[in-house]
Amino acid sequence: MIDGLRPYPEMRPTGVPWLPETPRHWDVRRIKTLLTEVDNRSKTGKERLLSLRMRHGLVDHVAAGGRPIPPESLVGFKIVEAGQVVMNRMRAAAGLFGVADVRGLVSPDYAVFEPRPDAYNPYLLQAFRLPSLAALFRAESKGLGTGESGFLRLYTDRFGPIPVPYPPLDEQRLIERFLDWHGNRTAKLIRAKLEVLKLVAEEREALTHDVVSSPGTRQMRLANIVDHIFRSVDRESTKTYTPVGLFNRGRGIFRKPPTRGDDLGDSTFSWIEDGDLILSGQFAWEGAVALAGTDEADCISSHRYHILRGKEELVQTIYLSSLLRTSFGHLLLNEHSRGAAGRNRPLNIRTLLKEKIPVPPQSEQARLVELVTLEKRLAGSIANFADRLREYRNRLIADVVTGKLDVRTVATSLPEIIELEPIDDLVDGDDLDEAIDDEPENEEVAA
């Protein structure tokens, strides 16, 4: 069906540098003609506090893992009504916009907009996340610093005059219907492959239990059989480094974008080597545990991650990685992760290392090597497949939203999508640790 998409028959120049042409019947509108900023403040702080997340938009702050904030600390926060658009001024260039489903509160540093009658929120949010607009948002942002560690904000007086493509409203709805349909198909493709990975994980867990039950298994203190490693990175400001993050539920490691040393923030970092076992310092209790491979060698991890390696004469690191992803391992990590800040529960590595774990003979541990290696290779293959699908979808969205491809005929024949499958949840999982480092709303709430 996508192969049948064609360009619009007639185009016209727009005079807009980032959008050279659009279909002849489309308009180009300044954002301020579609959205009007509103600024209503809470007098009691008793309204529901909302957080703006990249993948899920505006969500309940506490339900999403944020720490409870007393009402007196929320007096003066901005009130957002259902249907209004919220922009994180500091991360507009990253596409951090959302539409409220319910009445609530957002950070006073955010901008809240009331859509005009001829604005269609779903289409506008797709447009605001275009790479070409992201570059313009960053260029128009003002403040101190540069890069990710800067404090640049996109203020409304510079956001409002920016031009965006504006198809007829009926066509905007058809565009959104097509993109929803494509998103659901993409999600189903990825989900099918993840089901295969789930079967391999179940087989690996069953084998781990069998290995643990073998004769000759001893109970040994973790601190006596592993090395807790930190290979300090002597950071150079102009050198580029590749940080890593962890998926939850034992789904592996992902590489963050390469970053200059002077843009890495205040964290200290450790070098990663092939064969390291990496535990999240915040979300180990959710299964954020992974074995590093050759792809992660020479990447870096922040001080909030813990790196362990088994002492070769006693325990294989591959065995440890599998054990910590069993029900026993989850119980152990949960027991040593304490805190009252929602999902952010720091791992107490000192008490964890005092625990005793079952250590089978080396010959039994070796039985896991092949299956763990297969699982890791399969997980990497699925991640690469999902990345390619996501890249293709991002290009497709850009072409459709800017009028390079005509989806009207195709979209008319598609059913309305009642329930969307979140693609990014399947592709990226929850970028849990990055959320703690980079989520400005948490810092603003605390202030």
mmCIF file of C-alpha atoms in Angstrom, residues 10 20 29 119 129 137 154 170 191 205 212 217 263 273 286 295 318 338 343 360 368 379 397 416 418 420 428 446:
data_model
loop_
_atom_site.group_PDB
_atom_site.id
_atom_site.type_symbol
_atom_site.label_atom_id
_atom_site.label_comp_id
_atom_site.label_asym_id
_atom_site.label_seq_id
_atom_site.Cartn_x
_atom_site.Cartn_y
_atom_site.Cartn_z
ATOM 1 C CA GLU A 10 0.995 20.319 -8.353
ATOM 2 C CA PRO A 20 10.905 25.136 -0.133
ATOM 3 C CA ARG A 29 0.717 29.387 8.632
ATOM 4 C CA ALA A 119 -5.799 23.945 14.631
ATOM 5 C CA ARG A 129 8.932 16.925 15.669
ATOM 6 C CA PHE A 137 13.700 25.603 17.149
ATOM 7 C CA LEU A 154 12.438 28.633 23.030
ATOM 8 C CA ASP A 170 -9.871 17.205 6.430
ATOM 9 C CA ARG A 191 6.175 -7.219 18.642
ATOM 10 C CA GLU A 205 15.884 -18.944 32.580
ATOM 11 C CA VAL A 212 21.842 -23.700 39.863
ATOM 12 C CA THR A 217 26.773 -25.733 43.828
ATOM 13 C CA ASP A 263 28.546 18.415 26.802
ATOM 14 C CA GLU A 273 34.875 -3.377 28.118
ATOM 15 C CA GLU A 286 13.117 -3.336 37.092
ATOM 16 C CA ASP A 295 29.657 -3.171 20.270
ATOM 17 C CA ILE A 318 27.789 -14.727 31.701
ATOM 18 C CA ARG A 338 15.115 1.272 48.291
ATOM 19 C CA ARG A 343 10.201 4.092 40.102
ATOM 20 C CA PRO A 360 27.670 -23.962 40.393
ATOM 21 C CA LEU A 368 24.763 -21.226 29.717
ATOM 22 C CA ALA A 379 18.281 -9.105 20.913
ATOM 23 C CA ILE A 397 6.422 11.050 8.496
ATOM 24 C CA GLU A 416 -10.037 4.576 12.096
ATOM 25 C CA ILE A 418 -9.167 3.043 17.992
ATOM 26 C CA LEU A 420 -2.597 2.975 19.113
ATOM 27 C CA ASP A 428 13.553 1.840 22.741
ATOM 28 C CA ALA A 446 12.240 20.178 42.859
#
